[in-house]
Backbone as CSV, one residue per row, in Angstrom:
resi,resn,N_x,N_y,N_z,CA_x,CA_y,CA_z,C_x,C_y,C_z
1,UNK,86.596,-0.646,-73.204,86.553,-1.965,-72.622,85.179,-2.597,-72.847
2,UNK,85.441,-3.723,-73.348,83.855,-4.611,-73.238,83.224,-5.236,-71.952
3,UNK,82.582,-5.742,-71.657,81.995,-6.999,-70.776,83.072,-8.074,-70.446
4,UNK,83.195,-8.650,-71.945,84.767,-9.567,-71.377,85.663,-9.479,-70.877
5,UNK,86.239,-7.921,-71.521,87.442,-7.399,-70.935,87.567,-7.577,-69.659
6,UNK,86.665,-6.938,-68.819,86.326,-5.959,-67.441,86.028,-7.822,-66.548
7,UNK,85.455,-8.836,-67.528,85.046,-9.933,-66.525,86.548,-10.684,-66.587
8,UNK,87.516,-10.533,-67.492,88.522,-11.400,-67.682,89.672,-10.867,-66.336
9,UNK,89.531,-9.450,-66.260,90.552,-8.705,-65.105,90.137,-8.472,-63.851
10,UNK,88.250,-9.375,-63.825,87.801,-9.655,-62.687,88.365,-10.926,-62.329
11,UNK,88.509,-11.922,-62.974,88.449,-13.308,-62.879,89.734,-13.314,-62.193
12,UNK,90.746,-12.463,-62.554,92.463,-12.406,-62.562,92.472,-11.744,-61.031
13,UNK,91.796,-11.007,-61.041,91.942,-10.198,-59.764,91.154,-10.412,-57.943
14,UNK,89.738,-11.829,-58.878,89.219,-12.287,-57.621,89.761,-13.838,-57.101
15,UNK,90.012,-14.309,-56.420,90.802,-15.481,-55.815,89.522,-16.478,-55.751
16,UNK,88.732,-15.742,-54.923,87.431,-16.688,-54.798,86.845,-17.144,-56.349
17,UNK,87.006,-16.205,-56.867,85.743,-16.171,-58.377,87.060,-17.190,-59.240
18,UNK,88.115,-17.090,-59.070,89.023,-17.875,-60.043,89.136,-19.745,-59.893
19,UNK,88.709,-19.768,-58.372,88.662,-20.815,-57.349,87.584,-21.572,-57.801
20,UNK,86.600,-20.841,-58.221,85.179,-21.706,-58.717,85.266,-21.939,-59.558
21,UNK,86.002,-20.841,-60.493,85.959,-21.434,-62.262,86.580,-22.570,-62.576
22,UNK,88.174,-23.050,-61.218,88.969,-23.453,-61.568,88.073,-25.377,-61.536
23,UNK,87.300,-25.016,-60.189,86.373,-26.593,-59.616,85.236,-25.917,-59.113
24,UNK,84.157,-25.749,-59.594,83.750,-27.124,-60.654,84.079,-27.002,-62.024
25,UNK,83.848,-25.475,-62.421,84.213,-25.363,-64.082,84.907,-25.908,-64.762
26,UNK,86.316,-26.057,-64.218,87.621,-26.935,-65.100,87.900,-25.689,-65.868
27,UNK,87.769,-24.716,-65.304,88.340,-23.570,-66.234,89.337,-22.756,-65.665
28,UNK,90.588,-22.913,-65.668,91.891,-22.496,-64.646,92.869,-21.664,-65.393
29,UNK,92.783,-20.325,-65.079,93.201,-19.648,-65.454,94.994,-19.552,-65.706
30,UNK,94.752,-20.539,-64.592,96.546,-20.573,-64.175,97.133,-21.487,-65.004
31,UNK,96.157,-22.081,-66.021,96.749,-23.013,-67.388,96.651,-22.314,-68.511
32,UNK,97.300,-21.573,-68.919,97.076,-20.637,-70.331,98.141,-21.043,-71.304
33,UNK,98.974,-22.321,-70.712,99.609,-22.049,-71.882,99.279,-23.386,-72.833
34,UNK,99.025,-22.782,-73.639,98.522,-23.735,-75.037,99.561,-25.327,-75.547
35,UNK,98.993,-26.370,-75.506,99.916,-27.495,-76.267,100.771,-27.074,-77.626
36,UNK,100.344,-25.904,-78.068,100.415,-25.681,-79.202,100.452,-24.382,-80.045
37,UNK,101.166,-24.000,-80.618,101.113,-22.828,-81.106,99.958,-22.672,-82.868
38,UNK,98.962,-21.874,-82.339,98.071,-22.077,-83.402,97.496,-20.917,-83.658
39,UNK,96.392,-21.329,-84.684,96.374,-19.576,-85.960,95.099,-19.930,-86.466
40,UNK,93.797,-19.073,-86.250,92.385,-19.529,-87.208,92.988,-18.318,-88.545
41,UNK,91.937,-19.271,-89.561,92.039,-18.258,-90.708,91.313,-17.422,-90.695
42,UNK,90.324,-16.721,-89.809,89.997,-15.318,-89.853,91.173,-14.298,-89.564
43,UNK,92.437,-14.872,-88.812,94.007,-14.175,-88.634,93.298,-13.416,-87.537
44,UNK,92.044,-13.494,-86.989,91.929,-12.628,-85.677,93.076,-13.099,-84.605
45,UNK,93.765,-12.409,-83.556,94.674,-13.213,-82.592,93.915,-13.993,-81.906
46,UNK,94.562,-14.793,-81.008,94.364,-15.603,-80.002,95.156,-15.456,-78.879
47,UNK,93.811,-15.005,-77.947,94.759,-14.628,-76.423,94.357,-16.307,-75.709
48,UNK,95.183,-16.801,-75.278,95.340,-18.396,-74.023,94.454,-17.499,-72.784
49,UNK,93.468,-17.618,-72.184,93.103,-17.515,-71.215,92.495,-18.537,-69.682
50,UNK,92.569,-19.765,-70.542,92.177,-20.723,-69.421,92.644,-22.039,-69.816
51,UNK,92.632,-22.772,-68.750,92.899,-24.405,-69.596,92.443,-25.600,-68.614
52,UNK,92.405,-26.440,-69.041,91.225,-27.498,-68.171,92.042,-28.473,-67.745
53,UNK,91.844,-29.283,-66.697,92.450,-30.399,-66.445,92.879,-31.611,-67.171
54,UNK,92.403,-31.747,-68.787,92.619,-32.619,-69.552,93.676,-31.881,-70.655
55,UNK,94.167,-30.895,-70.717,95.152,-30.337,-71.830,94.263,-28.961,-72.593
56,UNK,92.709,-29.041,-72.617,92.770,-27.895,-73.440,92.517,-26.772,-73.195
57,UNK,92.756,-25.823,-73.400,92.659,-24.676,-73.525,91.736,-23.785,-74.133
58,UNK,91.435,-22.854,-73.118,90.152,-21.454,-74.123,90.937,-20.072,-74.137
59,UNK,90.414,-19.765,-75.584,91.198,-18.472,-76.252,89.956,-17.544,-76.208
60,UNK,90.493,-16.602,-76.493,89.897,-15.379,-76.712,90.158,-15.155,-78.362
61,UNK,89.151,-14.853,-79.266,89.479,-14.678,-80.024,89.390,-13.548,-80.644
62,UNK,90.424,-12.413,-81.262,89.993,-10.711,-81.545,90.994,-10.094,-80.764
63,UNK,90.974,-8.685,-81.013,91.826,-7.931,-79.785,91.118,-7.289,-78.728
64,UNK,91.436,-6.795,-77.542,90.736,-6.609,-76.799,89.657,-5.090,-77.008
65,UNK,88.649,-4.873,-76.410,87.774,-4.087,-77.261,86.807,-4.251,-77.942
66,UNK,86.992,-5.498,-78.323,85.916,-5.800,-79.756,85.380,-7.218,-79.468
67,UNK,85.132,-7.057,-80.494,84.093,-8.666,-80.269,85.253,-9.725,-80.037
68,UNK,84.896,-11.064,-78.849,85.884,-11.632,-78.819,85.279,-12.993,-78.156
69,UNK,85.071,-13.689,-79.386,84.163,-14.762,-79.285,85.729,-15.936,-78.605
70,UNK,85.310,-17.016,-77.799,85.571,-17.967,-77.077,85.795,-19.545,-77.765
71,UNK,86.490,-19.971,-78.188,87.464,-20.929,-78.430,87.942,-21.642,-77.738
72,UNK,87.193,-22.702,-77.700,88.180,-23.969,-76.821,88.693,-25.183,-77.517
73,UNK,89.337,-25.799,-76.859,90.826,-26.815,-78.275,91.017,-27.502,-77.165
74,UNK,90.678,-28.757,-77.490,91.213,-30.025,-76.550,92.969,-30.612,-76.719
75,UNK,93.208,-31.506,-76.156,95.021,-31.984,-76.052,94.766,-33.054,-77.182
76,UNK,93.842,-33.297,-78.157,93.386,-34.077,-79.091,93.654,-33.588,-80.356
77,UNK,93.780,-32.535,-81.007,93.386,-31.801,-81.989,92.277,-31.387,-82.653
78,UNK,90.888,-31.402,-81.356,90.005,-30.987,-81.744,89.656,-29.859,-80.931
79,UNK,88.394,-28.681,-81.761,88.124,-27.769,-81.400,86.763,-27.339,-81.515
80,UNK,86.181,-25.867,-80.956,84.707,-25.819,-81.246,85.098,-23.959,-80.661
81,UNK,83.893,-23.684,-81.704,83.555,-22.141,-81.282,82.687,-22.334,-79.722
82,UNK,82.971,-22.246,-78.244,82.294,-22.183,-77.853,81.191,-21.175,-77.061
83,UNK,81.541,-19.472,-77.729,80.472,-18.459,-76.731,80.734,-17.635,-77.572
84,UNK,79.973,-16.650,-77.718,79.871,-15.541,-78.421,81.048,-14.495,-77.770
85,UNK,81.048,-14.640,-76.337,81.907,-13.915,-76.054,82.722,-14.907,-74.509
86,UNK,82.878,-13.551,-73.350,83.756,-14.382,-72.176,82.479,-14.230,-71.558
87,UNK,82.068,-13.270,-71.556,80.668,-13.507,-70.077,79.507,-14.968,-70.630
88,UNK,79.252,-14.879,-71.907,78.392,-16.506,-72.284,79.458,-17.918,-71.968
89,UNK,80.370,-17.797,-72.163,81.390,-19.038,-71.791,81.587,-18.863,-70.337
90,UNK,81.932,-18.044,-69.876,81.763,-18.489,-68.179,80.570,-18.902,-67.321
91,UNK,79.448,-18.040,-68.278,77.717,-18.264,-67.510,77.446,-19.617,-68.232
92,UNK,77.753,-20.011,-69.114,77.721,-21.916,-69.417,78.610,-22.182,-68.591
93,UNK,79.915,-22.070,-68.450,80.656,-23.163,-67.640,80.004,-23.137,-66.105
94,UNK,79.798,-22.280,-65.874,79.280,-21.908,-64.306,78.130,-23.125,-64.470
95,UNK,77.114,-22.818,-65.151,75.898,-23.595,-64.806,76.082,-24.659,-65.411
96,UNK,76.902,-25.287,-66.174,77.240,-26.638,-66.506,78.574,-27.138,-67.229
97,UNK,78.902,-26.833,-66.554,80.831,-27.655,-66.163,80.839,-28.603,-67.163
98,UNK,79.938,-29.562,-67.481,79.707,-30.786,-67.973,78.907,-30.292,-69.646
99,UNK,79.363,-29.334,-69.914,78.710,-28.590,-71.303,79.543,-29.432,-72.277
100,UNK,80.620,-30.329,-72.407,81.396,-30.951,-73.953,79.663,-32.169,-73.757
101,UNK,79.654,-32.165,-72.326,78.608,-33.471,-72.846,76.886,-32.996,-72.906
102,UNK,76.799,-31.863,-72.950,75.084,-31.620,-73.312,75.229,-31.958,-74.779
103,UNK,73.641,-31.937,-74.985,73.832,-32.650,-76.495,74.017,-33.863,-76.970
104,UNK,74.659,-34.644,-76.193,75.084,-35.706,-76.855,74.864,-37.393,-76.168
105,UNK,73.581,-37.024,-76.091,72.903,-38.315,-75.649,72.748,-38.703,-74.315
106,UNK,72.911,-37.466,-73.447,73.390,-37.783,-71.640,71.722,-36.676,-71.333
107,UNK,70.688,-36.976,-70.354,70.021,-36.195,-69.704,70.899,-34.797,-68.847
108,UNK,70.748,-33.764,-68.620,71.468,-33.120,-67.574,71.157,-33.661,-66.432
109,UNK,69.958,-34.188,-66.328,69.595,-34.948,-64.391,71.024,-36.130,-64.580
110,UNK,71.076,-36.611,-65.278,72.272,-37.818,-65.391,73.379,-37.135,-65.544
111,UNK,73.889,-35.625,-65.896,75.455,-35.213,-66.016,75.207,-34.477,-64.385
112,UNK,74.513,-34.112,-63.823,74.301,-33.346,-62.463,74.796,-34.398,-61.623
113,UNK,73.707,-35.816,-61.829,73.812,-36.846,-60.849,75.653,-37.299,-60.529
114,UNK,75.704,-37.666,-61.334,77.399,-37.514,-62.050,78.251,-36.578,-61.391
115,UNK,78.040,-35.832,-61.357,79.074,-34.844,-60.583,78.716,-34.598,-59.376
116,UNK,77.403,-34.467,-59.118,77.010,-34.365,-57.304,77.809,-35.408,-56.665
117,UNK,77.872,-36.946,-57.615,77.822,-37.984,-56.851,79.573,-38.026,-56.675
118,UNK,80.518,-37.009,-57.703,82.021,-37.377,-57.582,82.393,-36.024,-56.242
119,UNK,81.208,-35.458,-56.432,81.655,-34.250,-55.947,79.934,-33.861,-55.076
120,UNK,79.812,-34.023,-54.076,78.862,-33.534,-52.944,78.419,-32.266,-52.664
121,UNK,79.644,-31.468,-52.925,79.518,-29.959,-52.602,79.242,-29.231,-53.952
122,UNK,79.137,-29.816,-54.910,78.869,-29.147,-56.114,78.011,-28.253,-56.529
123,UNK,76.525,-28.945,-56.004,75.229,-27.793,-56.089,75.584,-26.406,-54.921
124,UNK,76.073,-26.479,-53.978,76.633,-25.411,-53.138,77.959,-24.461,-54.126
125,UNK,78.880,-25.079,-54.806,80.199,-24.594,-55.282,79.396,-24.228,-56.333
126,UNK,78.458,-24.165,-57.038,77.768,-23.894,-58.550,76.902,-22.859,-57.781
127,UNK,76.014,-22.679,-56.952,75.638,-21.591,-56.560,76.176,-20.361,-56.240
128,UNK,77.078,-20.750,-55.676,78.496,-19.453,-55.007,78.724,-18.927,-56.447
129,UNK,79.140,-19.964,-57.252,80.190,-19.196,-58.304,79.129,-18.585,-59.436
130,UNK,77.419,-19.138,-58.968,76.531,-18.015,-60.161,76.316,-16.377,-59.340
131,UNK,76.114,-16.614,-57.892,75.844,-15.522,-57.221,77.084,-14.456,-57.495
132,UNK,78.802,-15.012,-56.962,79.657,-13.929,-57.625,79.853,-13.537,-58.582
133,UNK,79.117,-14.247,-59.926,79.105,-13.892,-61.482,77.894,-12.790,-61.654
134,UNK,76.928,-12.804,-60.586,75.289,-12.352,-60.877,74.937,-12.230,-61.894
135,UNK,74.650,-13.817,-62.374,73.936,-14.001,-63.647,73.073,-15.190,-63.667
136,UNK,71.942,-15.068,-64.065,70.926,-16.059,-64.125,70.976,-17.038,-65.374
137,UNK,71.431,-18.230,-64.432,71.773,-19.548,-65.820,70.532,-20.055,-66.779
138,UNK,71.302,-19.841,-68.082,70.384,-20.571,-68.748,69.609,-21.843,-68.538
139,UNK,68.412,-21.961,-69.147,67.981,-23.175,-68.831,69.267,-24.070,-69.902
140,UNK,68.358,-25.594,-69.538,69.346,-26.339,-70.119,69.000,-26.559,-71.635
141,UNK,68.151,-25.778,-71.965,67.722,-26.103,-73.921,68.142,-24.327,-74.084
142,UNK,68.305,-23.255,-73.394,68.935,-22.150,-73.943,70.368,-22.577,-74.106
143,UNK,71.061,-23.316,-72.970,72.373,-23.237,-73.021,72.871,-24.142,-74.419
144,UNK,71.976,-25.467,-74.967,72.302,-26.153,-75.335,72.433,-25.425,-77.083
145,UNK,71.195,-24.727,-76.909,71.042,-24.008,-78.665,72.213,-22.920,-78.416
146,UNK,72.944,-22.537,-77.796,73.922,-21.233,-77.592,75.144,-22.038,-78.295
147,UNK,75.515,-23.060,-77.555,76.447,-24.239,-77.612,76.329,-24.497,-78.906
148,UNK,75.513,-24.602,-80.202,74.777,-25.290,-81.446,75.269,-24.329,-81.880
149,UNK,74.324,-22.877,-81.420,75.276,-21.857,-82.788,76.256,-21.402,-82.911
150,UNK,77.236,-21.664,-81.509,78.731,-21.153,-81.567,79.246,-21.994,-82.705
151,UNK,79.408,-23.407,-82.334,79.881,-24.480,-82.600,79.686,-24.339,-83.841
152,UNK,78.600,-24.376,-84.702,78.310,-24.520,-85.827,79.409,-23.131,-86.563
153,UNK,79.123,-22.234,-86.193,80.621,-21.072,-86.442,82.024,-21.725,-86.264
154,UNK,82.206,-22.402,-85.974,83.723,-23.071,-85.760,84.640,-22.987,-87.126
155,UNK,83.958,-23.707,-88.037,84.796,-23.834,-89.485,83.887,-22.990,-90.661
156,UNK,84.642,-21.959,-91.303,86.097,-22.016,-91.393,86.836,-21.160,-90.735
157,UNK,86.049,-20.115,-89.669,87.314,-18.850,-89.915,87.918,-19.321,-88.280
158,UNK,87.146,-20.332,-87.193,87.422,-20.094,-86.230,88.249,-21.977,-86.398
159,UNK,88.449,-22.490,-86.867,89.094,-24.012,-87.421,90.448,-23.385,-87.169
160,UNK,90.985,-23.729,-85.742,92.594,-24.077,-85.609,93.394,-25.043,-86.625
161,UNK,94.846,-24.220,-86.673,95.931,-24.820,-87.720,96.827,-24.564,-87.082
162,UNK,97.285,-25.701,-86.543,98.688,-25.706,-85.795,99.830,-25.621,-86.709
163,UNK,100.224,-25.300,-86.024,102.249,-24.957,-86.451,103.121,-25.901,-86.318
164,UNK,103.659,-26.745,-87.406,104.561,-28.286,-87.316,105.903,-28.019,-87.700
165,UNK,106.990,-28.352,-88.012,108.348,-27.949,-88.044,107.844,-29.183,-90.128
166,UNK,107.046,-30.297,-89.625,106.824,-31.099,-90.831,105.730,-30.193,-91.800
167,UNK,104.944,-29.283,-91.312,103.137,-28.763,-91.805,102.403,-28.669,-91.239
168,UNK,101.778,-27.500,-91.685,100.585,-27.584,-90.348,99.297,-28.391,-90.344
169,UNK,98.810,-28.367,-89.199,97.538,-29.528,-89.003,96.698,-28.922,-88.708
170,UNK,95.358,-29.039,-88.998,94.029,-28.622,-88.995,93.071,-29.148,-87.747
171,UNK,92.618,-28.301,-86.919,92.025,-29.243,-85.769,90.884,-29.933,-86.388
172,UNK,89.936,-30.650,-85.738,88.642,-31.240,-85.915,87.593,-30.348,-85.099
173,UNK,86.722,-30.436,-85.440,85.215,-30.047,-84.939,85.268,-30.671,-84.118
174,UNK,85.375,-30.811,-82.576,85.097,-31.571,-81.438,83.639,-31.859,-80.574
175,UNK,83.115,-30.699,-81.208,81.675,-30.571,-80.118,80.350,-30.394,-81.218
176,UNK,80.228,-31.733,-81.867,79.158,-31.418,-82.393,77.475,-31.983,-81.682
177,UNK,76.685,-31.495,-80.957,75.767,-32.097,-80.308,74.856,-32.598,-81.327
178,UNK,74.076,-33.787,-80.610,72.640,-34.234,-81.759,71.757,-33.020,-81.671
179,UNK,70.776,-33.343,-82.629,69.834,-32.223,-82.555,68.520,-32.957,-81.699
């Protein structure tokens, strides 16, 4: 068993810890099932493990055991390598929920302000859910270069190709941040 493994059958098995991922993270376990039936050309599998309030979904990518870098695919047809594995994609989502938008022209004091202000209890619900993870969040220029080199891995082997009854379709690069 890896790190992921052991954190993925934690996540399944704690109510509280699934509760945080689900708000603030947007990472809900109880959405796994994919818009779509899809295939990277590395032919590693794809396990559905979470899915967000807007349609997309994060995979696991590999079999269990081994390296099993993190894949997320919007209800758009776009996609991005996003973690090396499950424990870096949950310790980003934990410390910034609002990770499609680092990078891309927003301060984090302005994506924080933003969510404190939709959501009050947030800096409290983001603390809880780093303390039951016990992991110390990246700053916001580690998380952002983590985010850069997944992403930049995306195409070709981790580039979703959906399954059409007409052909299949190729996702897009969804998360490319400025430098």
């Amino acid at each position: 068993m890896t790190a992921s493994d052991d954190l993925l059958r934690r996540i399944e098995a704690e109510p509280d810890l699934a509760g945080l991922l689900a708000w603030p993270g947007d990472f809900d376990i109880a959405r796994r099932d994919p818009i779509e039936e899809l295939r990277i050309p590395s032919g590693l599998p794809l396990t559905p493990i979470a899915g967000d309030g807007a349609g997309g979904t994060y995979f696991l990518c590999g079999a269990p055991g081994g390296p099993r870098p993190v894949l997320y695919t919007d209800s758009e047809g776009g996609a991005t390598l996003f973690a090396s594995d499950l424990v870096e994609a949950v310790t980003l989502i934990a410390a910034y929920p609002y990770w499609q938008e680092l990078g891309r022209g927003h301060s984090v004091e302005e994506l924080e302000k933003e969510i404190t202000d939709d959501d009050p209890d947030f800096p409290a619900d983001r603390a809880a859910l780093l303390a039951l993870l016990d992991v110390v969040p990246p700053t916001a220029e580690e998380a952002l270069a983590r985010l850069r080199s997944s992403a930049a891995r995306t195409v070709p082997d981790f580039q979703p190709i959906a399954r059409h009854e007409e052909g299949d379709s190729v996702y897009e690069t969804s998360y490319t941040p400025l430098l």
